[in-house]
Structure formats: structure tokens, C-alpha cells
């Protein structure tokens, strides 16, 4: 990171005067809303193509196996959560207000989508579950259970919401302390967390069986360093630090890394391929936050024309709903059309058609459930506290 010209110092560790230096950063980050669509679409393409001969809907050879990197689109969401929660944090909002609003944003759309997912996966399909696993998926705590049945019960994609819930639970308890740390301290702790994430993956692969290793690497605690990456960069940008990269440069880095990661088993030794697998989560987290920071700076400079397009913003706004429904649509197609088609590049037309169906359902879920429920819920929750005259909120608040 580079740093903007110095501002007058203050005795506080936080240095509030550095938190929103020169007022050059946008307060409404439309470009980040648009980026959510691309991350959700990457996850969709990964699920459509599958990871093995018996998975997916209909494989597109020109996209596979590169599409497997799309599984790590969830890393972008974890990093973005940390960034946006920190960016929009208001000290005048109490913990109760924060938790209330998060519940209203997450659960209504999730519960409606879960009804359809359960009907498709357990009604039409052959998946089996038990009461504990199913209830845990509805409560979004299934990622904590080592023996859930099946491995991803309920709506399978919602295991990531178990991870997000841990972030939400910890954020209001820790954000004040994190903002009090110096940027260098935050950076050191964040890097240490990412290294620990790599270490956990190596240890899980070495000492655990495949089932337990898979569960450990889905455990919410393991993803905390990715959330911290977003928090750290949001604080750093507010303090005047800058990333000397344009979004196009970060996208190019992502492309090169995706090719290298995908081809590592063919191009390198087994050791190199294994290390690429063990480091993919930390690396994608760093590339994600660099892209986020670059897009924020780009938007501040008035250069984010593509990502501030109204249509793309609307796709990004409904990306949570899209994420909730897309795998249910994929599974419905597999159950309704059980004969596996031979891989074909012509299947990309079917992929796009499946995307449009999923997006249409997502828009209905967003327009008629997610947004109305969130607004209704927010009006009935605790209100923000008025700032005390002797304790004005820190300028980090956008």
C-alpha cells in the first residue's frame, strides 16, 4: 500500500484525522455491489460444471477445469463482508441494532429458499437427512457439525452462511479494539492469520482422513483470517493508505493465478500442486481485497463506468438471492433430466439458459422477500443511539 500525504496528527492511537483523509473516498460503493454478481456467477459456473465426471449439470470442456476456481468465489464474499461491515460501521449503532438488522437481512430469503431446496434435494432426489442436520441448516449452524447428514444438509450452499454468522457475532465485539490498533499491527495480525490458515490446511491433509479434513476446512473459525483481511483494508483505506493498482491489473493477476492453480497438477510436482491447494484460500483472499480496494479507489476517481452501470448494480443487489437458489435449480435439472449428457462446448448455451432461469427466480426472491422483509424487520428493531455531545463518532464512518 501507498499512503496519501500526511494530515495533522492527533494523540489518539486511531488518529481519527487520518481515518477519512481528504474526503476522497466514496461513501456508497456501487462498484462493490456489482462485483458481488461476478463472484456469485463464478460459484454458479463451478457448480454447473461440477468437479468430477458424476457431478455438475452438463460440462463445458472449454471452461473445465478452470471453472473449479469458482468455488473460491465464496472467499470474495467473506473478504467483502469484513470490508463493508467496517466501512459502514456506525459507533452509534449498538450491538442489538447490528444483530437485529443482520438477522432481517439474512434469514427471510434463506428460509424461503430452503423450502424449495428441501423439496428438490429430499423430495425429488435421493438425498437423506436427519432432524438435527435439517434444523441446523435452517438455523445456519450446520458448518459446526462434523457429522451432518448429508455433508451439506438443507440448502447445501448455505454452509457459507454458517461462516458469515460467526463473523456477524464477533464483529460488534471486536471492531472497536481493531480500530484502536495501528495499521502495522493490523497488517501483522492479518498476515499471521492467513499463514495459520495455510498451516491448518497442511495439518488437516496430513493428519486427518478425507471426511474430517473437509469438515475442518469448512469450519467457520478457519475463515476468520479472510474476514480480517477485509476489516484491515477498510480501516487502512480510511486512514489514507492506497493500493497502487488498477482493477484491470488485479483482474489480470487473478486470471494468471487461476490458470496456474488449475494446471499445477499437470505442470508441477505433486508437492507444488499440494501447496497450491493449501494456499489457494489465503491467496484468493489477498487478490480479492486488492480488487476491492482498487475498485473503491477507481470509483473515487470517477473511472468505474462499467461497475457503476445500473443493470450490473441490480444484478449485484440480487446476488445473495441468486446464490441461494442457483444450486437448487441445478439439482432440479439433474433430477428432471437424469441422463448425463456427454461433455460439449455447446452446453454453454444451456449454462446461460440455466443462469437466466436462476436469475429470474433470484429477482423474485429479492424483490418480494429479501428487500420487503428486511425493511419491515428494520422498522421494528432497536434504533440507533444518538451520539453524545462529548463523544462524537469517529470519522471512519462513511
Tab-separated table of C-alpha atoms in Angstrom:
chain	number	residue	atom	x	y	z
A	1	UNK	CA	0.000	0.000	0.000
A	2	UNK	CA	0.997	3.598	-0.515
A	3	UNK	CA	-0.009	6.386	1.810
A	4	UNK	CA	-1.640	9.705	0.995
A	5	UNK	CA	0.046	12.981	2.074
A	6	UNK	CA	0.113	13.341	5.874
A	7	UNK	CA	-2.645	15.148	7.735
A	8	UNK	CA	-2.347	16.860	11.123
A	9	UNK	CA	-1.660	14.257	13.781
A	10	UNK	CA	-3.704	13.587	16.880
A	11	UNK	CA	-2.642	11.891	20.091
A	12	UNK	CA	-5.138	9.070	19.654
A	13	UNK	CA	-3.873	5.688	18.507
A	14	UNK	CA	-6.665	5.577	15.939
A	15	UNK	CA	-5.698	9.006	14.594
A	16	UNK	CA	-9.261	9.880	13.560
A	17	UNK	CA	-7.977	12.659	11.327
A	18	UNK	CA	-6.369	10.006	9.151
A	19	UNK	CA	-9.468	7.843	9.023
A	20	UNK	CA	-11.274	9.749	6.296
A	21	UNK	CA	-8.442	11.765	4.877
A	22	UNK	CA	-9.317	14.445	2.318
A	23	UNK	CA	-12.827	13.021	1.928
A	24	UNK	CA	-11.836	11.438	-1.383
A	25	UNK	CA	-13.379	8.011	-0.860
A	26	UNK	CA	-16.955	7.260	-1.934
A	27	UNK	CA	-19.490	6.531	0.786
A	28	UNK	CA	-21.768	4.400	-1.419
A	29	UNK	CA	-19.739	1.685	-3.094
A	30	UNK	CA	-21.756	0.786	-6.181
A	31	UNK	CA	-18.795	-0.963	-7.816
A	32	UNK	CA	-18.563	-3.439	-4.940
A	33	UNK	CA	-22.242	-4.277	-5.326
A	34	UNK	CA	-21.547	-5.099	-8.961
A	35	UNK	CA	-18.552	-7.260	-8.057
A	36	UNK	CA	-20.844	-9.438	-5.941
A	37	UNK	CA	-22.548	-10.573	-9.141
A	38	UNK	CA	-19.298	-11.790	-10.699
A	39	UNK	CA	-18.381	-13.742	-7.558
A	40	UNK	CA	-21.823	-15.387	-7.430
A	41	UNK	CA	-21.656	-16.179	-11.147
A	42	UNK	CA	-18.242	-17.835	-10.686
A	43	UNK	CA	-19.722	-20.090	-7.998
A	44	UNK	CA	-22.645	-20.910	-10.296
A	45	UNK	CA	-20.359	-21.895	-13.208
A	46	UNK	CA	-18.336	-24.093	-10.860
A	47	UNK	CA	-21.459	-25.897	-9.662
A	48	UNK	CA	-22.820	-26.231	-13.214
A	49	UNK	CA	-19.605	-27.838	-14.471
A	50	UNK	CA	-19.027	-29.911	-11.346
A	51	UNK	CA	-15.779	-31.303	-10.018
A	52	UNK	CA	-15.976	-34.886	-11.266
A	53	UNK	CA	-17.484	-36.975	-14.051
A	54	UNK	CA	-20.607	-37.641	-11.986
A	55	UNK	CA	-21.130	-34.068	-10.821
A	56	UNK	CA	-22.437	-30.886	-12.317
A	57	UNK	CA	-25.263	-30.421	-14.803
A	58	UNK	CA	-23.595	-30.513	-18.210
A	59	UNK	CA	-19.870	-29.972	-18.550
A	60	UNK	CA	-18.428	-27.353	-20.888
A	61	UNK	CA	-14.898	-28.606	-21.752
A	62	UNK	CA	-13.586	-25.146	-22.632
A	63	UNK	CA	-14.489	-23.960	-19.124
A	64	UNK	CA	-13.477	-27.066	-17.194
A	65	UNK	CA	-11.304	-27.486	-15.145
A	66	UNK	CA	-10.725	-23.721	-14.910
A	67	UNK	CA	-14.245	-23.317	-13.553
A	68	UNK	CA	-13.197	-25.129	-10.359
A	69	UNK	CA	-11.543	-21.927	-9.145
A	70	UNK	CA	-15.090	-20.541	-8.997
A	71	UNK	CA	-15.606	-22.486	-5.773
A	72	UNK	CA	-13.445	-19.843	-4.126
A	73	UNK	CA	-15.850	-17.101	-5.118
A	74	UNK	CA	-17.124	-17.543	-1.564
A	75	UNK	CA	-13.767	-16.223	-0.354
A	76	UNK	CA	-14.550	-12.949	-2.092
A	77	UNK	CA	-17.814	-12.736	-0.139
A	78	UNK	CA	-16.053	-13.419	3.164
A	79	UNK	CA	-13.481	-10.701	2.486
A	80	UNK	CA	-16.172	-8.307	1.241
A	81	UNK	CA	-18.198	-8.848	4.427
A	82	UNK	CA	-15.298	-7.719	6.570
A	83	UNK	CA	-14.652	-4.732	4.328
A	84	UNK	CA	-18.238	-3.497	4.069
A	85	UNK	CA	-19.172	-4.055	7.703
A	86	UNK	CA	-16.147	-1.994	8.726
A	87	UNK	CA	-16.733	0.627	6.034
A	88	UNK	CA	-20.343	1.225	7.098
A	89	UNK	CA	-19.877	0.735	10.833
A	90	UNK	CA	-21.502	3.399	12.996
A	91	UNK	CA	-20.484	3.597	16.643
A	92	UNK	CA	-23.964	4.957	17.358
A	93	UNK	CA	-25.442	1.573	16.413
A	94	UNK	CA	-25.454	-0.727	19.401
A	95	UNK	CA	-24.798	-4.430	19.302
A	96	UNK	CA	-28.512	-5.174	19.465
A	97	UNK	CA	-29.207	-2.987	16.448
A	98	UNK	CA	-26.443	-4.669	14.474
A	99	UNK	CA	-27.607	-8.202	15.267
A	100	UNK	CA	-31.244	-7.327	14.614
A	101	UNK	CA	-30.514	-5.921	11.165
A	102	UNK	CA	-28.240	-8.802	10.181
A	103	UNK	CA	-30.974	-11.276	11.101
A	104	UNK	CA	-33.507	-9.401	8.977
A	105	UNK	CA	-31.146	-9.320	6.027
A	106	UNK	CA	-30.097	-12.979	6.097
A	107	UNK	CA	-32.872	-15.216	7.380
A	108	UNK	CA	-36.109	-14.395	5.485
A	109	UNK	CA	-34.720	-15.088	1.998
A	110	UNK	CA	-32.772	-18.069	3.325
A	111	UNK	CA	-35.849	-19.712	4.854
A	112	UNK	CA	-37.944	-19.247	1.717
A	113	UNK	CA	-35.168	-20.623	-0.498
A	114	UNK	CA	-34.696	-23.527	1.930
A	115	UNK	CA	-38.274	-24.715	1.326
A	116	UNK	CA	-37.593	-25.128	-2.385
A	117	UNK	CA	-34.178	-26.691	-1.768
A	118	UNK	CA	-35.548	-29.279	0.652
A	119	UNK	CA	-38.328	-30.184	-1.799
A	120	UNK	CA	-35.832	-30.682	-4.637
A	121	UNK	CA	-32.942	-32.347	-2.803
A	122	UNK	CA	-35.009	-34.576	-0.493
A	123	UNK	CA	-38.343	-34.782	-2.290
A	124	UNK	CA	-37.298	-35.272	-5.911
A	125	UNK	CA	-33.811	-36.547	-5.164
A	126	UNK	CA	-32.322	-39.409	-3.198
A	127	UNK	CA	-30.525	-37.371	-0.532
A	128	UNK	CA	-31.275	-38.295	3.066
A	129	UNK	CA	-31.008	-36.239	6.208
A	130	UNK	CA	-31.988	-36.295	9.873
A	131	UNK	CA	-33.825	-33.846	12.095
A	132	UNK	CA	-30.698	-32.438	13.747
A	133	UNK	CA	-28.937	-31.807	10.435
A	134	UNK	CA	-32.010	-30.271	8.825
A	135	UNK	CA	-32.744	-27.972	11.763
A	136	UNK	CA	-29.090	-26.956	11.947
A	137	UNK	CA	-29.242	-25.938	8.274
A	138	UNK	CA	-32.335	-23.815	8.909
A	139	UNK	CA	-30.613	-22.143	11.855
A	140	UNK	CA	-27.419	-21.789	9.756
A	141	UNK	CA	-25.145	-23.598	12.200
A	142	UNK	CA	-24.601	-26.727	10.082
A	143	UNK	CA	-20.923	-25.998	9.376
A	144	UNK	CA	-20.203	-26.573	13.070
A	145	UNK	CA	-21.439	-30.188	12.912
A	146	UNK	CA	-18.774	-32.750	11.931
A	147	UNK	CA	-21.297	-35.489	11.173
A	148	UNK	CA	-24.139	-33.651	9.453
A	149	UNK	CA	-26.124	-35.807	7.027
A	150	UNK	CA	-25.567	-35.232	4.195
A	151	UNK	CA	-22.301	-33.322	4.458
A	152	UNK	CA	-24.094	-30.135	3.373
A	153	UNK	CA	-27.660	-30.527	4.691
A	154	UNK	CA	-30.690	-28.460	3.724
A	155	UNK	CA	-29.862	-25.935	1.041
A	156	UNK	CA	-26.231	-27.034	0.510
A	157	UNK	CA	-24.840	-23.618	-0.405
A	158	UNK	CA	-25.865	-22.158	2.961
A	159	UNK	CA	-22.874	-23.687	4.747
A	160	UNK	CA	-21.177	-20.385	3.920
A	161	UNK	CA	-23.844	-18.543	5.909
A	162	UNK	CA	-22.702	-20.512	8.970
A	163	UNK	CA	-19.340	-18.886	8.399
A	164	UNK	CA	-20.889	-15.451	7.954
A	165	UNK	CA	-22.854	-15.814	11.198
A	166	UNK	CA	-19.616	-16.185	13.132
A	167	UNK	CA	-18.335	-13.000	11.505
A	168	UNK	CA	-21.527	-11.177	12.445
A	169	UNK	CA	-21.389	-12.461	16.019
A	170	UNK	CA	-17.817	-11.263	16.545
A	171	UNK	CA	-17.817	-8.008	14.584
A	172	UNK	CA	-19.516	-5.621	17.058
A	173	UNK	CA	-17.496	-7.140	19.899
A	174	UNK	CA	-14.123	-6.619	18.216
A	175	UNK	CA	-14.365	-3.682	15.814
A	176	UNK	CA	-13.638	-1.054	18.460
A	177	UNK	CA	-10.448	-2.788	19.523
A	178	UNK	CA	-9.358	-3.439	15.936
A	179	UNK	CA	-9.822	0.219	15.033
A	180	UNK	CA	-7.686	1.184	18.005
A	181	UNK	CA	-4.712	-0.773	16.683
A	182	UNK	CA	-2.117	0.772	14.469
A	183	UNK	CA	-2.278	-0.182	10.807
A	184	UNK	CA	1.028	-2.031	11.031
A	185	UNK	CA	-0.277	-4.140	13.925
A	186	UNK	CA	-3.434	-4.956	11.984
A	187	UNK	CA	-1.361	-5.974	8.975
A	188	UNK	CA	0.887	-8.263	11.028
A	189	UNK	CA	-2.075	-9.988	12.711
A	190	UNK	CA	-3.833	-10.390	9.348
A	191	UNK	CA	-0.788	-11.941	7.675
A	192	UNK	CA	-0.329	-14.256	10.655
A	193	UNK	CA	-3.952	-15.350	10.308
A	194	UNK	CA	-3.507	-16.178	6.630
A	195	UNK	CA	-0.352	-18.161	7.378
A	196	UNK	CA	-2.272	-20.029	10.087
A	197	UNK	CA	-4.987	-20.811	7.538
A	198	UNK	CA	-2.362	-22.411	5.327
A	199	UNK	CA	-0.978	-24.322	8.318
A	200	UNK	CA	-4.391	-25.678	9.257
A	201	UNK	CA	-4.894	-26.943	5.706
A	202	UNK	CA	-1.500	-28.672	5.645
A	203	UNK	CA	-2.102	-30.259	9.055
A	204	UNK	CA	-5.626	-31.379	8.146
A	205	UNK	CA	-4.392	-33.053	4.964
A	206	UNK	CA	-1.524	-34.735	6.782
A	207	UNK	CA	-3.199	-35.960	9.970
A	208	UNK	CA	-6.926	-36.327	9.215
A	209	UNK	CA	-8.962	-38.563	6.964
A	210	UNK	CA	-10.670	-37.011	3.931
A	211	UNK	CA	-14.031	-36.508	5.671
A	212	UNK	CA	-12.598	-34.814	8.763
A	213	UNK	CA	-10.167	-32.702	6.736
A	214	UNK	CA	-13.033	-31.490	4.566
A	215	UNK	CA	-15.064	-30.556	7.641
A	216	UNK	CA	-12.144	-28.705	9.238
A	217	UNK	CA	-11.600	-26.659	6.079
A	218	UNK	CA	-15.289	-25.665	6.079
A	219	UNK	CA	-15.287	-24.750	9.755
A	220	UNK	CA	-16.257	-21.098	10.378
A	221	UNK	CA	-13.235	-20.394	12.595
A	222	UNK	CA	-10.854	-21.306	9.756
A	223	UNK	CA	-12.239	-18.463	7.619
A	224	UNK	CA	-11.789	-15.710	10.196
A	225	UNK	CA	-8.483	-14.544	8.616
A	226	UNK	CA	-10.313	-13.846	5.337
A	227	UNK	CA	-12.839	-11.689	7.169
A	228	UNK	CA	-9.986	-9.900	8.950
A	229	UNK	CA	-8.362	-9.118	5.599
A	230	UNK	CA	-11.437	-7.112	4.633
A	231	UNK	CA	-11.574	-5.347	8.005
A	232	UNK	CA	-7.895	-4.406	7.851
A	233	UNK	CA	-8.060	-2.940	4.360
A	234	UNK	CA	-11.219	-0.951	5.114
A	235	UNK	CA	-9.510	0.646	8.105
A	236	UNK	CA	-6.284	1.208	6.166
A	237	UNK	CA	-8.054	2.918	3.252
A	238	UNK	CA	-9.891	5.208	5.641
A	239	UNK	CA	-6.586	6.136	7.205
A	240	UNK	CA	-5.183	7.267	3.876
A	241	UNK	CA	-3.325	4.187	2.664
A	242	UNK	CA	-3.750	3.341	-1.008
A	243	UNK	CA	-3.215	0.308	-3.236
A	244	UNK	CA	-1.071	1.270	-6.271
A	245	UNK	CA	-3.047	-0.958	-8.628
A	246	UNK	CA	-5.892	-0.517	-11.082
A	247	UNK	CA	-8.732	-3.073	-11.121
A	248	UNK	CA	-7.630	-4.348	-14.546
A	249	UNK	CA	-4.199	-5.215	-13.149
A	250	UNK	CA	-5.745	-7.186	-10.271
A	251	UNK	CA	-8.090	-8.998	-12.669
A	252	UNK	CA	-5.057	-9.949	-14.779
A	253	UNK	CA	-3.345	-11.303	-11.666
A	254	UNK	CA	-6.476	-13.304	-10.835
A	255	UNK	CA	-6.547	-14.747	-14.341
A	256	UNK	CA	-2.882	-15.776	-14.263
A	257	UNK	CA	-3.272	-17.290	-10.817
A	258	UNK	CA	-6.428	-19.208	-11.834
A	259	UNK	CA	-4.572	-20.785	-14.767
A	260	UNK	CA	-1.533	-21.629	-12.624
A	261	UNK	CA	-3.697	-23.101	-9.858
A	262	UNK	CA	-5.732	-25.192	-12.294
A	263	UNK	CA	-2.730	-26.516	-14.190
A	264	UNK	CA	-0.450	-27.061	-11.194
A	265	UNK	CA	-1.098	-30.852	-11.128
A	266	UNK	CA	-0.040	-31.060	-14.802
A	267	UNK	CA	2.812	-28.583	-14.818
A	268	UNK	CA	4.427	-29.093	-11.430
A	269	UNK	CA	5.389	-31.789	-8.981
A	270	UNK	CA	2.836	-33.295	-6.570
A	271	UNK	CA	4.377	-31.184	-3.795
A	272	UNK	CA	3.844	-27.958	-5.758
A	273	UNK	CA	0.279	-28.941	-6.630
A	274	UNK	CA	-0.459	-29.710	-2.987
A	275	UNK	CA	0.974	-26.393	-1.815
A	276	UNK	CA	-1.095	-24.562	-4.417
A	277	UNK	CA	-4.181	-26.255	-2.982
A	278	UNK	CA	-3.189	-25.399	0.588
A	279	UNK	CA	-2.517	-21.737	-0.203
A	280	UNK	CA	-5.457	-21.039	-2.518
A	281	UNK	CA	-7.708	-19.616	0.214
A	282	UNK	CA	-5.155	-17.092	1.547
A	283	UNK	CA	-4.053	-16.126	-1.969
A	284	UNK	CA	-7.610	-15.586	-3.227
A	285	UNK	CA	-8.345	-13.553	-0.086
A	286	UNK	CA	-5.421	-11.226	-0.826
A	287	UNK	CA	-6.322	-10.892	-4.504
A	288	UNK	CA	-9.960	-10.251	-3.557
A	289	UNK	CA	-9.142	-7.448	-1.165
A	290	UNK	CA	-6.726	-5.891	-3.673
A	291	UNK	CA	-9.550	-5.890	-6.214
A	292	UNK	CA	-11.953	-4.378	-3.683
A	293	UNK	CA	-9.506	-1.631	-2.729
A	294	UNK	CA	-8.629	-0.892	-6.360
A	295	UNK	CA	-12.316	-0.621	-7.274
A	296	UNK	CA	-13.013	1.726	-4.365
A	297	UNK	CA	-10.168	3.973	-5.492
A	298	UNK	CA	-11.302	3.710	-9.108
A	299	UNK	CA	-14.824	4.730	-8.183
A	300	UNK	CA	-13.498	7.679	-6.191
A	301	UNK	CA	-11.606	8.813	-9.307
A	302	UNK	CA	-14.743	8.559	-11.460
A	303	UNK	CA	-13.372	5.754	-13.617
A	304	UNK	CA	-15.740	2.926	-12.593
A	305	UNK	CA	-18.141	3.239	-15.522
A	306	UNK	CA	-18.668	-0.466	-16.082
A	307	UNK	CA	-19.135	-1.378	-12.430
A	308	UNK	CA	-21.483	1.541	-11.792
A	309	UNK	CA	-23.797	0.505	-14.618
A	310	UNK	CA	-27.347	0.346	-13.263
A	311	UNK	CA	-28.090	-3.115	-14.676
A	312	UNK	CA	-24.921	-4.583	-13.194
A	313	UNK	CA	-25.672	-2.978	-9.842
A	314	UNK	CA	-29.121	-4.585	-9.833
A	315	UNK	CA	-27.566	-7.975	-10.612
A	316	UNK	CA	-25.200	-7.464	-7.712
A	317	UNK	CA	-28.025	-6.420	-5.397
A	318	UNK	CA	-29.841	-9.697	-6.079
A	319	UNK	CA	-26.656	-11.804	-5.879
A	320	UNK	CA	-27.476	-13.113	-2.394
A	321	UNK	CA	-30.823	-14.396	-3.640
A	322	UNK	CA	-29.116	-15.813	-6.733
A	323	UNK	CA	-26.607	-17.630	-4.552
A	324	UNK	CA	-29.451	-19.134	-2.518
A	325	UNK	CA	-31.411	-20.501	-5.500
A	326	UNK	CA	-28.859	-21.426	-8.164
A	327	UNK	CA	-27.838	-24.839	-6.831
A	328	UNK	CA	-31.474	-25.799	-6.291
A	329	UNK	CA	-32.110	-25.035	-9.980
A	330	UNK	CA	-29.062	-27.124	-10.932
A	331	UNK	CA	-30.302	-30.016	-8.822
A	332	UNK	CA	-33.822	-29.750	-10.258
A	333	UNK	CA	-32.388	-30.117	-13.765
A	334	UNK	CA	-30.331	-33.144	-12.707
A	335	UNK	CA	-33.392	-34.827	-11.184
A	336	UNK	CA	-35.772	-33.922	-14.011
A	337	UNK	CA	-33.238	-34.815	-16.703
A	338	UNK	CA	-31.276	-37.710	-15.123
A	339	UNK	CA	-29.493	-38.884	-18.293
A	340	UNK	CA	-25.994	-37.418	-18.166
A	341	UNK	CA	-25.089	-35.668	-21.399
A	342	UNK	CA	-21.608	-36.074	-22.850
A	343	UNK	CA	-19.379	-33.014	-22.291
A	344	UNK	CA	-19.847	-30.488	-25.085
A	345	UNK	CA	-18.976	-26.856	-25.656
A	346	UNK	CA	-22.499	-26.418	-26.964
A	347	UNK	CA	-23.591	-26.858	-23.360
A	348	UNK	CA	-22.590	-23.245	-22.746
A	349	UNK	CA	-25.951	-22.269	-24.255
A	350	UNK	CA	-27.660	-24.480	-21.679
A	351	UNK	CA	-25.460	-22.955	-18.979
A	352	UNK	CA	-26.583	-19.459	-19.933
A	353	UNK	CA	-30.213	-20.590	-20.033
A	354	UNK	CA	-29.888	-22.089	-16.555
A	355	UNK	CA	-28.321	-18.860	-15.359
A	356	UNK	CA	-31.241	-16.825	-16.722
A	357	UNK	CA	-33.774	-19.078	-15.002
A	358	UNK	CA	-31.843	-18.848	-11.734
A	359	UNK	CA	-31.528	-15.089	-12.066
A	360	UNK	CA	-35.259	-14.687	-12.715
A	361	UNK	CA	-36.076	-16.686	-9.584
A	362	UNK	CA	-33.462	-14.734	-7.660
A	363	UNK	CA	-35.008	-11.452	-8.705
A	364	UNK	CA	-38.418	-12.597	-7.455
A	365	UNK	CA	-36.886	-13.686	-4.162
A	366	UNK	CA	-35.022	-10.391	-3.824
A	367	UNK	CA	-37.920	-8.178	-4.885
A	368	UNK	CA	-40.725	-9.861	-2.964
A	369	UNK	CA	-38.995	-11.431	0.043
A	370	UNK	CA	-35.486	-10.202	0.820
A	371	UNK	CA	-35.984	-6.449	0.488
A	372	UNK	CA	-39.532	-6.143	1.914
A	373	UNK	CA	-38.704	-8.419	4.841
A	374	UNK	CA	-35.521	-6.525	5.619
A	375	UNK	CA	-37.326	-3.184	5.593
A	376	UNK	CA	-40.200	-4.498	7.697
A	377	UNK	CA	-37.801	-6.050	10.180
A	378	UNK	CA	-35.587	-2.968	10.489
A	379	UNK	CA	-38.524	-0.700	11.321
A	380	UNK	CA	-39.403	-2.871	14.295
A	381	UNK	CA	-35.942	-3.265	15.752
A	382	UNK	CA	-33.871	-1.206	18.177
A	383	UNK	CA	-32.923	2.238	16.958
A	384	UNK	CA	-29.506	3.804	16.655
A	385	UNK	CA	-28.316	5.740	19.663
A	386	UNK	CA	-27.861	9.476	19.261
A	387	UNK	CA	-24.168	10.413	19.625
A	388	UNK	CA	-23.240	12.031	22.925
A	389	UNK	CA	-22.043	15.601	22.697
A	390	UNK	CA	-18.802	14.705	24.446
A	391	UNK	CA	-18.169	11.648	22.266
A	392	UNK	CA	-18.651	12.292	18.562
A	393	UNK	CA	-18.429	9.269	16.271
A	394	UNK	CA	-15.070	8.644	14.667
A	395	UNK	CA	-14.705	9.934	11.085
A	396	UNK	CA	-14.179	6.371	9.875
A	397	UNK	CA	-17.956	6.245	9.481
A	398	UNK	CA	-18.833	6.942	5.828
